Amino acid sequence: QTVVTQEPSLTVSPGGTVTLTCASSTGAVTSGYYPNWFQQKPGQTPRALIYSTNNKHSWTPARFSGSLLGGKAALTLSGVQPEDEADYYCLLFHGGAQPWVFGGGTKLTVL
Amino acid sequence: EVQLVESGGGFVQPGGSLRLSCAASGLTFSSHWMSWVRQAPGKGLEWVANINEDGSQKYYVDSVKGRFTISRDNAKDSLYLQMNSLRAEDTAMYYCVKDTNWNYNYWGQGTLVTVSS
């Protein structure tokens, strides 16, 4: 069974920079895993931020960026704002009979 | 504007069935893969199933295989999830998601399924 692993929690100061990562139990994450990133605030529907590693949606704030880093997918927030406090989830494509797997999510605290 | 509106959730006893629906608008529905994603109360997101544009390809997470069936009606711009043999662990908010070119960009507001005796 494929497992996708994210940091359970991270804390960042306002104005700071933080990187969230997303690893697959199958090995190094590449562009072929088409990493997607989502933000979810309490009581709200998940909102798409990044697709196919580093592509932003029209609504994605410029301070969010996606990349591959050390065999993992990564989401970097630069110049963090208080409103960025949320849960963040990655989604990776593995193909096969069960093609997509979410990570367990990272709870980001802005403090 | 793309809109996805789920319906059909509710309270059901273990072993029971429910059929979820998702009405799509603001897009050429027949041109897109579609997915169901769920979230148990206080837990993370779980990918459940997806279906290709004409319904000929369907994929499921292992935990629902043989119990859930994803389908679509392109004439009605609608996506469905037939859920049988429901278990307590299927209790979750179920989201309909547009899934095209490896891009999960549009999500519905969700419909809540509660399985309990």
Short mmCIF file of N, CA and C in Angstrom, two decimals, chain B:
data_model
loop_
_atom_site.label_atom_id
_atom_site.label_comp_id
_atom_site.label_asym_id
_atom_site.label_seq_id
_atom_site.Cartn_x
_atom_site.Cartn_y
_atom_site.Cartn_z
N GLU B 1 -18.42 30.19 -14.80
CA GLU B 1 -17.87 29.73 -13.52
C GLU B 1 -18.22 28.26 -13.31
N VAL B 2 -17.22 27.49 -13.00
CA VAL B 2 -17.43 26.06 -12.74
C VAL B 2 -18.13 25.88 -11.39
N GLN B 3 -19.20 25.10 -11.40
CA GLN B 3 -19.89 24.77 -10.15
C GLN B 3 -20.13 23.26 -10.09
N LEU B 4 -19.84 22.71 -8.94
CA LEU B 4 -20.09 21.29 -8.68
C LEU B 4 -20.93 21.23 -7.41
N VAL B 5 -22.12 20.63 -7.52
CA VAL B 5 -23.04 20.59 -6.39
C VAL B 5 -23.40 19.15 -6.07
N GLU B 6 -22.94 18.71 -4.89
CA GLU B 6 -23.21 17.34 -4.46
C GLU B 6 -24.54 17.25 -3.73
N SER B 7 -25.13 16.07 -3.77
CA SER B 7 -26.36 15.79 -3.03
C SER B 7 -26.43 14.29 -2.76
N GLY B 8 -27.37 13.92 -1.91
CA GLY B 8 -27.60 12.50 -1.67
C GLY B 8 -27.04 11.97 -0.37
N GLY B 9 -26.29 12.79 0.35
CA GLY B 9 -25.75 12.34 1.62
C GLY B 9 -26.86 12.20 2.66
N GLY B 10 -26.50 11.61 3.78
CA GLY B 10 -27.49 11.44 4.84
C GLY B 10 -27.04 10.42 5.86
N PHE B 11 -27.99 9.98 6.67
CA PHE B 11 -27.75 9.03 7.74
C PHE B 11 -28.20 7.65 7.27
N VAL B 12 -27.33 6.67 7.45
CA VAL B 12 -27.66 5.31 7.03
C VAL B 12 -27.08 4.31 8.02
N GLN B 13 -27.74 3.20 8.18
CA GLN B 13 -27.25 2.16 9.09
C GLN B 13 -26.15 1.34 8.41
N PRO B 14 -25.28 0.74 9.20
CA PRO B 14 -24.25 -0.14 8.62
C PRO B 14 -24.89 -1.22 7.75
N GLY B 15 -24.27 -1.45 6.59
CA GLY B 15 -24.81 -2.40 5.64
C GLY B 15 -25.75 -1.79 4.63
N GLY B 16 -26.12 -0.54 4.86
CA GLY B 16 -27.05 0.13 3.97
C GLY B 16 -26.39 0.72 2.73
N SER B 17 -27.19 1.41 1.94
CA SER B 17 -26.73 1.97 0.67
C SER B 17 -27.13 3.43 0.55
N LEU B 18 -26.35 4.16 -0.22
CA LEU B 18 -26.66 5.54 -0.58
C LEU B 18 -26.13 5.79 -1.98
N ARG B 19 -26.77 6.72 -2.68
CA ARG B 19 -26.27 7.13 -3.98
C ARG B 19 -26.03 8.63 -3.95
N LEU B 20 -24.77 9.02 -4.11
CA LEU B 20 -24.42 10.42 -4.17
C LEU B 20 -24.48 10.91 -5.61
N SER B 21 -24.86 12.17 -5.77
CA SER B 21 -24.89 12.80 -7.08
C SER B 21 -24.08 14.08 -7.05
N CYS B 22 -23.58 14.46 -8.20
CA CYS B 22 -22.85 15.72 -8.35
C CYS B 22 -23.30 16.35 -9.66
N ALA B 23 -23.94 17.51 -9.56
CA ALA B 23 -24.39 18.23 -10.74
C ALA B 23 -23.34 19.26 -11.13
N ALA B 24 -22.89 19.20 -12.36
CA ALA B 24 -21.84 20.10 -12.84
C ALA B 24 -22.41 21.16 -13.77
N SER B 25 -21.84 22.34 -13.70
CA SER B 25 -22.20 23.41 -14.61
C SER B 25 -20.99 24.31 -14.84
N GLY B 26 -21.02 25.07 -15.92
CA GLY B 26 -19.93 25.98 -16.22
C GLY B 26 -18.72 25.32 -16.85
N LEU B 27 -18.88 24.10 -17.29
CA LEU B 27 -17.79 23.37 -17.95
C LEU B 27 -18.38 22.39 -18.95
N THR B 28 -17.54 21.95 -19.89
CA THR B 28 -17.94 20.90 -20.80
C THR B 28 -17.69 19.58 -20.09
N PHE B 29 -18.72 19.13 -19.38
CA PHE B 29 -18.58 18.01 -18.45
C PHE B 29 -17.98 16.78 -19.12
N SER B 30 -18.42 16.50 -20.32
CA SER B 30 -18.01 15.27 -21.00
C SER B 30 -16.54 15.28 -21.40
N SER B 31 -15.85 16.39 -21.19
CA SER B 31 -14.43 16.49 -21.58
C SER B 31 -13.48 16.27 -20.42
N HIS B 32 -14.02 15.95 -19.25
CA HIS B 32 -13.18 15.92 -18.05
C HIS B 32 -13.30 14.63 -17.26
N TRP B 33 -12.16 14.14 -16.77
CA TRP B 33 -12.18 13.15 -15.71
C TRP B 33 -12.84 13.78 -14.49
N MET B 34 -13.45 12.95 -13.67
CA MET B 34 -14.07 13.41 -12.43
C MET B 34 -13.71 12.45 -11.30
N SER B 35 -13.64 12.99 -10.09
CA SER B 35 -13.24 12.19 -8.94
C SER B 35 -14.17 12.41 -7.76
N TRP B 36 -14.14 11.46 -6.85
CA TRP B 36 -14.73 11.62 -5.52
C TRP B 36 -13.59 11.56 -4.50
N VAL B 37 -13.61 12.50 -3.58
CA VAL B 37 -12.64 12.57 -2.49
C VAL B 37 -13.45 12.67 -1.19
N ARG B 38 -13.01 12.02 -0.14
CA ARG B 38 -13.76 12.09 1.12
C ARG B 38 -12.86 12.52 2.27
N GLN B 39 -13.51 12.97 3.33
CA GLN B 39 -12.80 13.42 4.52
C GLN B 39 -13.62 13.04 5.75
N ALA B 40 -13.11 12.10 6.50
CA ALA B 40 -13.77 11.72 7.75
C ALA B 40 -13.66 12.86 8.74
N PRO B 41 -14.58 12.96 9.68
CA PRO B 41 -14.57 14.06 10.65
C PRO B 41 -13.23 14.16 11.38
N GLY B 42 -12.61 15.34 11.29
CA GLY B 42 -11.35 15.59 11.98
C GLY B 42 -10.14 14.91 11.36
N LYS B 43 -10.31 14.31 10.19
CA LYS B 43 -9.22 13.57 9.54
C LYS B 43 -8.81 14.23 8.23
N GLY B 44 -7.85 13.61 7.56
CA GLY B 44 -7.35 14.15 6.30
C GLY B 44 -8.17 13.74 5.10
N LEU B 45 -7.72 14.20 3.95
CA LEU B 45 -8.40 13.89 2.69
C LEU B 45 -8.02 12.49 2.22
N GLU B 46 -8.98 11.81 1.61
CA GLU B 46 -8.75 10.48 1.04
C GLU B 46 -9.34 10.43 -0.36
N TRP B 47 -8.51 10.11 -1.33
CA TRP B 47 -8.99 9.92 -2.70
C TRP B 47 -9.81 8.63 -2.74
N VAL B 48 -11.00 8.67 -3.34
CA VAL B 48 -11.89 7.52 -3.32
C VAL B 48 -11.98 6.83 -4.68
N ALA B 49 -12.25 7.61 -5.73
CA ALA B 49 -12.47 7.00 -7.04
C ALA B 49 -12.41 8.07 -8.11
N ASN B 50 -12.13 7.65 -9.34
CA ASN B 50 -12.29 8.57 -10.46
C ASN B 50 -12.74 7.83 -11.70
N ILE B 51 -13.16 8.62 -12.69
CA ILE B 51 -13.75 8.07 -13.91
C ILE B 51 -13.34 8.95 -15.08
N ASN B 52 -13.09 8.32 -16.22
CA ASN B 52 -12.65 9.11 -17.36
C ASN B 52 -13.84 9.74 -18.08
N GLU B 53 -13.53 10.41 -19.16
CA GLU B 53 -14.52 11.25 -19.83
C GLU B 53 -15.77 10.49 -20.29
N ASP B 54 -15.60 9.29 -20.82
CA ASP B 54 -16.75 8.56 -21.34
C ASP B 54 -17.20 7.42 -20.44
N GLY B 55 -16.61 7.32 -19.26
CA GLY B 55 -17.01 6.31 -18.30
C GLY B 55 -16.42 4.93 -18.52
N SER B 56 -15.49 4.81 -19.45
CA SER B 56 -14.93 3.49 -19.76
C SER B 56 -13.78 3.09 -18.84
N GLN B 57 -13.24 4.05 -18.10
CA GLN B 57 -12.16 3.76 -17.15
C GLN B 57 -12.58 4.24 -15.76
N LYS B 58 -12.44 3.36 -14.78
CA LYS B 58 -12.82 3.67 -13.41
C LYS B 58 -11.76 3.10 -12.47
N TYR B 59 -11.42 3.87 -11.46
CA TYR B 59 -10.41 3.45 -10.49
C TYR B 59 -10.92 3.74 -9.08
N TYR B 60 -10.49 2.89 -8.14
CA TYR B 60 -11.00 2.99 -6.78
C TYR B 60 -9.88 2.80 -5.76
N VAL B 61 -10.04 3.42 -4.60
CA VAL B 61 -9.16 3.09 -3.48
C VAL B 61 -9.53 1.69 -3.00
N ASP B 62 -8.54 0.97 -2.51
CA ASP B 62 -8.76 -0.43 -2.14
C ASP B 62 -9.92 -0.62 -1.15
N SER B 63 -10.07 0.31 -0.22
CA SER B 63 -11.05 0.15 0.85
C SER B 63 -12.49 0.19 0.38
N VAL B 64 -12.75 0.64 -0.84
CA VAL B 64 -14.12 0.71 -1.33
C VAL B 64 -14.38 -0.21 -2.52
N LYS B 65 -13.34 -0.86 -3.02
CA LYS B 65 -13.50 -1.74 -4.17
C LYS B 65 -14.52 -2.84 -3.87
N GLY B 66 -15.43 -3.05 -4.82
CA GLY B 66 -16.46 -4.05 -4.64
C GLY B 66 -17.69 -3.55 -3.90
N ARG B 67 -17.58 -2.37 -3.30
CA ARG B 67 -18.72 -1.81 -2.55
C ARG B 67 -19.24 -0.53 -3.20
N PHE B 68 -18.33 0.28 -3.73
CA PHE B 68 -18.72 1.55 -4.34
C PHE B 68 -18.58 1.46 -5.86
N THR B 69 -19.45 2.18 -6.56
CA THR B 69 -19.38 2.25 -8.01
C THR B 69 -19.51 3.71 -8.45
N ILE B 70 -18.52 4.18 -9.19
CA ILE B 70 -18.57 5.52 -9.75
C ILE B 70 -19.15 5.44 -11.15
N SER B 71 -19.96 6.42 -11.50
CA SER B 71 -20.55 6.45 -12.84
C SER B 71 -20.84 7.89 -13.21
N ARG B 72 -21.23 8.10 -14.45
CA ARG B 72 -21.55 9.45 -14.92
C ARG B 72 -22.60 9.38 -16.00
N ASP B 73 -23.32 10.49 -16.15
CA ASP B 73 -24.28 10.66 -17.24
C ASP B 73 -23.94 11.98 -17.91
N ASN B 74 -23.24 11.92 -19.01
CA ASN B 74 -22.80 13.14 -19.68
C ASN B 74 -23.96 13.94 -20.26
N ALA B 75 -25.06 13.28 -20.55
CA ALA B 75 -26.23 14.00 -21.06
C ALA B 75 -26.85 14.87 -19.97
N LYS B 76 -26.62 14.48 -18.72
CA LYS B 76 -27.18 15.23 -17.59
C LYS B 76 -26.10 16.01 -16.84
N ASP B 77 -24.86 16.01 -17.35
CA ASP B 77 -23.76 16.69 -16.67
C ASP B 77 -23.67 16.28 -15.21
N SER B 78 -23.75 15.00 -14.98
CA SER B 78 -23.81 14.52 -13.60
C SER B 78 -22.86 13.35 -13.34
N LEU B 79 -22.35 13.35 -12.12
CA LEU B 79 -21.45 12.30 -11.62
C LEU B 79 -22.16 11.63 -10.46
N TYR B 80 -21.92 10.32 -10.31
CA TYR B 80 -22.59 9.56 -9.24
C TYR B 80 -21.59 8.69 -8.48
N LEU B 81 -21.98 8.36 -7.25
CA LEU B 81 -21.24 7.37 -6.47
C LEU B 81 -22.27 6.50 -5.76
N GLN B 82 -22.41 5.27 -6.22
CA GLN B 82 -23.28 4.31 -5.57
C GLN B 82 -22.48 3.62 -4.48
N MET B 83 -22.97 3.73 -3.25
CA MET B 83 -22.25 3.19 -2.11
C MET B 83 -23.10 2.10 -1.46
N ASN B 84 -22.61 0.88 -1.48
CA ASN B 84 -23.30 -0.27 -0.88
C ASN B 84 -22.48 -0.81 0.28
N SER B 85 -23.13 -1.65 1.08
CA SER B 85 -22.46 -2.30 2.22
C SER B 85 -21.68 -1.27 3.04
N LEU B 86 -22.33 -0.19 3.37
CA LEU B 86 -21.65 0.91 4.06
C LEU B 86 -21.22 0.51 5.46
N ARG B 87 -20.08 1.05 5.86
CA ARG B 87 -19.47 0.78 7.16
C ARG B 87 -19.31 2.07 7.92
N ALA B 88 -19.13 1.96 9.22
CA ALA B 88 -18.93 3.16 10.04
C ALA B 88 -17.75 3.98 9.53
N GLU B 89 -16.71 3.30 9.04
CA GLU B 89 -15.52 4.04 8.58
C GLU B 89 -15.73 4.76 7.25
N ASP B 90 -16.90 4.60 6.63
CA ASP B 90 -17.23 5.37 5.43
C ASP B 90 -17.84 6.72 5.79
N THR B 91 -18.07 6.96 7.06
CA THR B 91 -18.61 8.25 7.51
C THR B 91 -17.63 9.35 7.14
N ALA B 92 -18.10 10.31 6.36
CA ALA B 92 -17.21 11.37 5.86
C ALA B 92 -18.00 12.39 5.07
N MET B 93 -17.35 13.52 4.82
CA MET B 93 -17.82 14.46 3.82
C MET B 93 -17.29 13.97 2.47
N TYR B 94 -18.15 13.89 1.50
CA TYR B 94 -17.76 13.41 0.17
C TYR B 94 -17.78 14.59 -0.80
N TYR B 95 -16.63 14.81 -1.44
CA TYR B 95 -16.47 15.91 -2.39
C TYR B 95 -16.39 15.39 -3.82
N CYS B 96 -17.06 16.09 -4.70
CA CYS B 96 -16.94 15.87 -6.14
C CYS B 96 -15.86 16.82 -6.65
N VAL B 97 -14.93 16.32 -7.44
CA VAL B 97 -13.79 17.12 -7.88
C VAL B 97 -13.55 16.94 -9.37
N LYS B 98 -13.35 18.04 -10.06
CA LYS B 98 -12.97 17.98 -11.47
C LYS B 98 -11.49 17.63 -11.53
N ASP B 99 -11.19 16.65 -12.32
CA ASP B 99 -9.85 16.06 -12.35
C ASP B 99 -9.41 15.97 -13.80
N THR B 100 -8.68 16.96 -14.29
CA THR B 100 -8.30 17.00 -15.70
C THR B 100 -6.83 17.31 -15.82
N ASN B 101 -6.16 16.52 -16.64
CA ASN B 101 -4.73 16.76 -16.88
C ASN B 101 -3.96 16.84 -15.57
N TRP B 102 -4.29 15.91 -14.67
CA TRP B 102 -3.59 15.80 -13.39
C TRP B 102 -3.74 17.07 -12.55
N ASN B 103 -4.86 17.71 -12.68
CA ASN B 103 -5.12 18.99 -12.04
C ASN B 103 -6.47 18.93 -11.34
N TYR B 104 -6.44 18.86 -10.01
CA TYR B 104 -7.67 18.79 -9.21
C TYR B 104 -8.07 20.21 -8.83
N ASN B 105 -8.60 20.96 -9.77
CA ASN B 105 -8.76 22.39 -9.55
C ASN B 105 -10.09 22.82 -8.97
N TYR B 106 -11.18 22.11 -9.28
CA TYR B 106 -12.48 22.57 -8.81
C TYR B 106 -13.14 21.51 -7.94
N TRP B 107 -13.61 21.97 -6.76
CA TRP B 107 -14.22 21.10 -5.77
C TRP B 107 -15.64 21.57 -5.48
N GLY B 108 -16.53 20.62 -5.24
CA GLY B 108 -17.85 20.96 -4.74
C GLY B 108 -17.79 21.25 -3.25
N GLN B 109 -18.92 21.61 -2.67
CA GLN B 109 -18.98 21.93 -1.25
C GLN B 109 -19.11 20.68 -0.37
N GLY B 110 -19.42 19.56 -0.99
CA GLY B 110 -19.46 18.30 -0.26
C GLY B 110 -20.86 17.93 0.22
N THR B 111 -21.01 16.63 0.45
CA THR B 111 -22.24 16.10 1.03
C THR B 111 -21.84 15.11 2.12
N LEU B 112 -22.49 15.20 3.27
CA LEU B 112 -22.08 14.42 4.44
C LEU B 112 -22.80 13.09 4.49
N VAL B 113 -22.01 12.04 4.65
CA VAL B 113 -22.54 10.69 4.82
C VAL B 113 -22.21 10.22 6.23
N THR B 114 -23.22 9.80 6.96
CA THR B 114 -23.03 9.28 8.32
C THR B 114 -23.55 7.86 8.38
N VAL B 115 -22.68 6.93 8.73
CA VAL B 115 -23.05 5.52 8.85
C VAL B 115 -23.00 5.14 10.32
N SER B 116 -24.16 4.86 10.88
CA SER B 116 -24.22 4.57 12.31
C SER B 116 -25.49 3.80 12.63
N SER B 117 -25.41 2.99 13.66
CA SER B 117 -26.58 2.25 14.11
C SER B 117 -27.30 3.01 15.22
#
